[in-house]
Coordinates of C-alpha atoms in Angstrom, one line a residue:
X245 CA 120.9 181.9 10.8
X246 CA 118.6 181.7 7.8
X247 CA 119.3 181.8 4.6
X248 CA 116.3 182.0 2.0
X249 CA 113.8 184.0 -0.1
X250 CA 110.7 184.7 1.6
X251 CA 107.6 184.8 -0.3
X252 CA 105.1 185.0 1.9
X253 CA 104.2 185.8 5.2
X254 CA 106.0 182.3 7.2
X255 CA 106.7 180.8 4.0
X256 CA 110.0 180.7 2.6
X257 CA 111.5 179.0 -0.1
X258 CA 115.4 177.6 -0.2
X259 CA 115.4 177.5 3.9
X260 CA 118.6 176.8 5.7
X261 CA 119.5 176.8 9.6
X262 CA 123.3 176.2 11.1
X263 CA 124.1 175.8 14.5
X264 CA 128.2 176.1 15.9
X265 CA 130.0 175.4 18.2
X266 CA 131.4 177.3 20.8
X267 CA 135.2 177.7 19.1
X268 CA 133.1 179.4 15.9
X269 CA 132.7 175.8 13.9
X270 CA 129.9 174.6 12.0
X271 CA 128.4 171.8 14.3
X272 CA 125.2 171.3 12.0
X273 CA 123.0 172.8 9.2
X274 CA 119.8 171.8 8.3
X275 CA 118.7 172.6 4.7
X276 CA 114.9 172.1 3.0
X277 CA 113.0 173.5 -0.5
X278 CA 110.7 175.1 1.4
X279 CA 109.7 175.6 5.3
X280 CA 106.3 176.7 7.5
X281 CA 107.5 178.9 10.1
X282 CA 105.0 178.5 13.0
X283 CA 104.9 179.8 16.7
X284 CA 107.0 176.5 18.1
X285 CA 108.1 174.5 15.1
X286 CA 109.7 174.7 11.5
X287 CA 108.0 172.6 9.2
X288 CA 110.3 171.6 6.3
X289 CA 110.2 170.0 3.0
X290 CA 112.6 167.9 1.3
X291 CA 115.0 167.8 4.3
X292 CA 118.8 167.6 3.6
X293 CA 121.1 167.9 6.6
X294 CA 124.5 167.3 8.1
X295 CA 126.3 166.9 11.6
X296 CA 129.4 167.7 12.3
X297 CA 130.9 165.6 14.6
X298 CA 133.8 163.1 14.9
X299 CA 132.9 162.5 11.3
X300 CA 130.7 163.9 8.9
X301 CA 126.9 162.6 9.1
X302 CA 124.5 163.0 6.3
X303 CA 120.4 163.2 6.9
X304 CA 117.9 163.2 4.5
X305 CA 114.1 163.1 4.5
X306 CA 110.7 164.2 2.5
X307 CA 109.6 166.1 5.2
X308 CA 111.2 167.1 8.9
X309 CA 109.8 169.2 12.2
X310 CA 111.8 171.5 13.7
X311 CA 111.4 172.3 17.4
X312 CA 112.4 176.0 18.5
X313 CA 112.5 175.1 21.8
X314 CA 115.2 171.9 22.0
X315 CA 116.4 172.6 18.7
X316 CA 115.6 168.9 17.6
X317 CA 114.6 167.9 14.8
X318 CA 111.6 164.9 14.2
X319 CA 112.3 163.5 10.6
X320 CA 109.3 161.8 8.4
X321 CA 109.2 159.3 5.6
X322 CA 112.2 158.3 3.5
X323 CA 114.8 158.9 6.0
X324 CA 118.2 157.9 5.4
X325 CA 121.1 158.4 7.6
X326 CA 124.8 158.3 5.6
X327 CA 128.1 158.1 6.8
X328 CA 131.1 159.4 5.4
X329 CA 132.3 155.5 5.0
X330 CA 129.0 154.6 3.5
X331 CA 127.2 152.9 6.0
X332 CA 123.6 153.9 5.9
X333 CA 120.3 153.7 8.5
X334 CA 116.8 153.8 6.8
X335 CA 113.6 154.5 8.7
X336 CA 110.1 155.9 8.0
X337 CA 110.5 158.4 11.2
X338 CA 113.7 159.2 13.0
X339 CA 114.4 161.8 16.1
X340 CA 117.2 163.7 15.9
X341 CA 118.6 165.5 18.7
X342 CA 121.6 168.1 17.6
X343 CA 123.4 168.6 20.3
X344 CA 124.0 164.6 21.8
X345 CA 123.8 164.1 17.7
X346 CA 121.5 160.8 18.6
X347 CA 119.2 159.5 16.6
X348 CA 116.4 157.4 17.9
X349 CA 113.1 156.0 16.0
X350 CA 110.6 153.2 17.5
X351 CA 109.5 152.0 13.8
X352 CA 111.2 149.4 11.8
X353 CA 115.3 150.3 11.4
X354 CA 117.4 148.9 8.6
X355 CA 121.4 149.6 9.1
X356 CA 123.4 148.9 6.2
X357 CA 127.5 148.8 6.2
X358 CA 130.3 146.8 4.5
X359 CA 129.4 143.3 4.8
X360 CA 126.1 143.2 7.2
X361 CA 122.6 144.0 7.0
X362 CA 120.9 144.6 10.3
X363 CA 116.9 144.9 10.5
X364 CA 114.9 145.4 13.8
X365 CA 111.9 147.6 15.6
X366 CA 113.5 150.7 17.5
X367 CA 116.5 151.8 17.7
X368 CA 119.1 154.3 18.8
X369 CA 122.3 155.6 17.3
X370 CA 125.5 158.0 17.7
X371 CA 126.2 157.7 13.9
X372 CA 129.3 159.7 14.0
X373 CA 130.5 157.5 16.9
X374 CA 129.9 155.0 14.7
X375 CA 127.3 153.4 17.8
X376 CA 124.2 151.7 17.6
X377 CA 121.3 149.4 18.7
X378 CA 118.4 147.4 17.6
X379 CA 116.0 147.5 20.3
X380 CA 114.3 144.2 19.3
X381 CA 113.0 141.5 16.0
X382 CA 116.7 142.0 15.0
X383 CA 117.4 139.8 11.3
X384 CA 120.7 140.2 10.4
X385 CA 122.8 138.8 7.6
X386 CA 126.2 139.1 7.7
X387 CA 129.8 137.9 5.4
X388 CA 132.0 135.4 6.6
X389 CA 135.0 134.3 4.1
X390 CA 135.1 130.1 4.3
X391 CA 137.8 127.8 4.2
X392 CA 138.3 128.5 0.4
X393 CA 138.0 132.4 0.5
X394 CA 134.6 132.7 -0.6
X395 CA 131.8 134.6 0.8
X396 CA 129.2 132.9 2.7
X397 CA 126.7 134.3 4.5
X398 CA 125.9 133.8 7.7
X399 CA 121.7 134.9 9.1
X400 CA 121.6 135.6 12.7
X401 CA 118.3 136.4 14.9
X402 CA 117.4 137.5 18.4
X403 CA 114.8 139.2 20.2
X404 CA 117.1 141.7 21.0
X405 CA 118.7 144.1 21.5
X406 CA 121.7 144.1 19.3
X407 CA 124.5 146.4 19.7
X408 CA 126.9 147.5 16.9
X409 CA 130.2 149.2 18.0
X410 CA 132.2 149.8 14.0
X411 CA 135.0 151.2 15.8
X412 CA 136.0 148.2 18.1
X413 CA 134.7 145.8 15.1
X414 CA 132.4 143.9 17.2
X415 CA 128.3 143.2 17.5
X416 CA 126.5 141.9 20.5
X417 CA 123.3 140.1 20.4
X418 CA 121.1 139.3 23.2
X419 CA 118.2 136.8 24.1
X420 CA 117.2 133.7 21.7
X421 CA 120.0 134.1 19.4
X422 CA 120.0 132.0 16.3
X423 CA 122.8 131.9 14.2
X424 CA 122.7 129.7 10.9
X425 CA 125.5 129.2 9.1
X426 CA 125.1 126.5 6.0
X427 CA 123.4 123.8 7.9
X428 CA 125.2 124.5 11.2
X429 CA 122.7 126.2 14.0
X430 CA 124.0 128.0 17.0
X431 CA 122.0 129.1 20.0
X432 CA 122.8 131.2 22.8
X433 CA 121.3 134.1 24.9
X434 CA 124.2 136.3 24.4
X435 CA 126.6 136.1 21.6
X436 CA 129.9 138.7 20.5
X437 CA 130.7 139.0 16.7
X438 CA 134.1 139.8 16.0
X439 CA 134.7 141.6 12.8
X440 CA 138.2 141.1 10.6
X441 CA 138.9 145.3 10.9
X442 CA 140.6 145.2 6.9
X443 CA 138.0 142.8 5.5
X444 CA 135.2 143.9 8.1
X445 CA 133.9 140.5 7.4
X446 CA 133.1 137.3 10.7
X447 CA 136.3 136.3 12.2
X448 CA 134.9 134.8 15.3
X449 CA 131.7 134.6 17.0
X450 CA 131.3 133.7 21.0
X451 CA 128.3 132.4 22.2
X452 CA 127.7 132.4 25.9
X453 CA 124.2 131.3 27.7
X454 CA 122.2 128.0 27.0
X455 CA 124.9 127.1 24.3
X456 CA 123.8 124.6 21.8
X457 CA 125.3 123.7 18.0
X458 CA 122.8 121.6 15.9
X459 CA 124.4 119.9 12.7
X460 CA 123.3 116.7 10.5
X461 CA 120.6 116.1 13.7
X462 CA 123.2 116.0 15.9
X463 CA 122.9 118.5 19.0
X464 CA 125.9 119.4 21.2
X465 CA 125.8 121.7 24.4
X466 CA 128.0 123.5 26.0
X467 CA 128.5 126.5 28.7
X468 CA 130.4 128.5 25.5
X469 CA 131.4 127.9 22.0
X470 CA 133.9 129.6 20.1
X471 CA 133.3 130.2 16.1
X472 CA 136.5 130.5 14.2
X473 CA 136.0 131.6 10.4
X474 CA 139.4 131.3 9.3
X475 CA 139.4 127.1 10.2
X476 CA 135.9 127.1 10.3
X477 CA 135.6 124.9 13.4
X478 CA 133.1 125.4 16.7
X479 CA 135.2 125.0 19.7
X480 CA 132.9 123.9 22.5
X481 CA 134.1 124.7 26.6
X482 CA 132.6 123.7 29.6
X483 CA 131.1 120.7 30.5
X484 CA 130.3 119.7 26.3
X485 CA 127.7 117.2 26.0
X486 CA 126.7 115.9 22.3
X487 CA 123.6 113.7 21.5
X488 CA 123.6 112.1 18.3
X489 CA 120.7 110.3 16.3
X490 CA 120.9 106.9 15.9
X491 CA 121.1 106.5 12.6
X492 CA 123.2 109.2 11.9
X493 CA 126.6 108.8 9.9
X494 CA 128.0 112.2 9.9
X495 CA 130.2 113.7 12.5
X496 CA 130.4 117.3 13.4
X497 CA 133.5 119.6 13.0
X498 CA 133.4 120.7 16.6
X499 CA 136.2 120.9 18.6
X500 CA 136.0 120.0 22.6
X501 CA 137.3 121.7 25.2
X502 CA 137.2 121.9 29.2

């Protein structure tokens, strides 16, 4: 239903829309400063809207489309997405269908949580499933406690796409991964971040595809390699093969296996 003030013929100031389910609850309201009731859309100012799914979602923008047909909702400039833990997704435009409660833009995404910043073009999300992925240009920075307890960061690329699953603590990253942590390089074409679920920083990253680990010049390949942040070790496995510079003095920490 609406809620507002009308002063005008299609204009209306202090506009709100719900939607519920079909056991009578609240599923999702959108709420705006002022809207421009047209034949097939609801243009709305100052957009401020939740979902009401497995958790609450938060949706703000300037400005936000409303299509009478789907219900959905096209949301412009300034949008930020908010959890109820505090993780937050930023975006210039951002689609939001109601009823899936997805989120999809193609511009430039930033998610922000607990210990990670993700960056890429495109993306889509199921916030309240705590879901989502990059489509491609992925940066990421992301925590990892060393072997003294202090945060380091570790800076991860990829073409993409990157997945992000919060619930099962892990993110995958696919095609030219780079990971660079200190002056250690890893590179794969697929790679699995595991995620400490109390600290929600690195506890292990797997790196599968065209393995190699680059340190002091030294290059060692593998068919996998295993991260460990807690002894902050690379174990390699499968057929390992390090080449060395000749003049180098400095050995790896890698560990080899089978």
């Amino acid at each position: 239903f609406f809620a507002c003030a009308q002063d005008a013929a299609q204009q209306i100031d202090g506009f709100m829309l719900e939607g519920f389910s079909k056991t009578g609850e609240r599923s999702w309201d959108v709420n705006g400063t002022t809207a421009d009731i047209q034949e097939d859309v609801i243009l709305i100012s100052d957009v401020d809207a939740n979902a009401y799914g497995n958790s609450k979602v938060n949706i703000k923008a300037k400005t936000g489309e409303y299509d009478k047909a789907s219900g959905n909702v096209r949301l412009k400039e300034d949008v930020v997405v908010t959890t109820t833990d505090g993780g937050q997704l930023t975006t210039d435009t951002l689609n939001w269908d109601k009823e899936n409660n997805m989120v999809v833009t193609d511009k430039d995404a930033v998610i922000t949580d607990d210990g990670m910043v993700a960056k890429g073009t495109g993306l889509k999300a199921s916030p309240d499933k705590k879901i989502a992925q990059l489509n491609e240009n992925v940066k990421v920075e992301m925590e990892s406690a060393s072997a003294g307890g202090e945060k380091e960061t570790v800076y991860i690329t990829c073409d993409g796409p990157m997945e992000i699953d919060q619930l099962n603590n892990i993110a995958t990253l696919k095609d030219n991964v780079v990971a660079v942590r200190g002056d250690q390089v890893l590179k794969a074409d697929h790679v699995e971040v595991h995620f400490d679920p109390e600290t929600k920083k690195i506890a292990t990253i797997i790196c599968t595809d065209n393995v190699s680990v680059t340190r002091a010049g030294n290059t060692s390949y593998s068919d996998k390699a295993i991260y460990s942040a807690a002894d902050q070790k690379v174990i390699l496995v499968g057929r390992p093969k390090l080449i060395m510079e000749a003049d180098s003095t400095k050995t790896d920490p890698l560990l080899f296996g089978k």
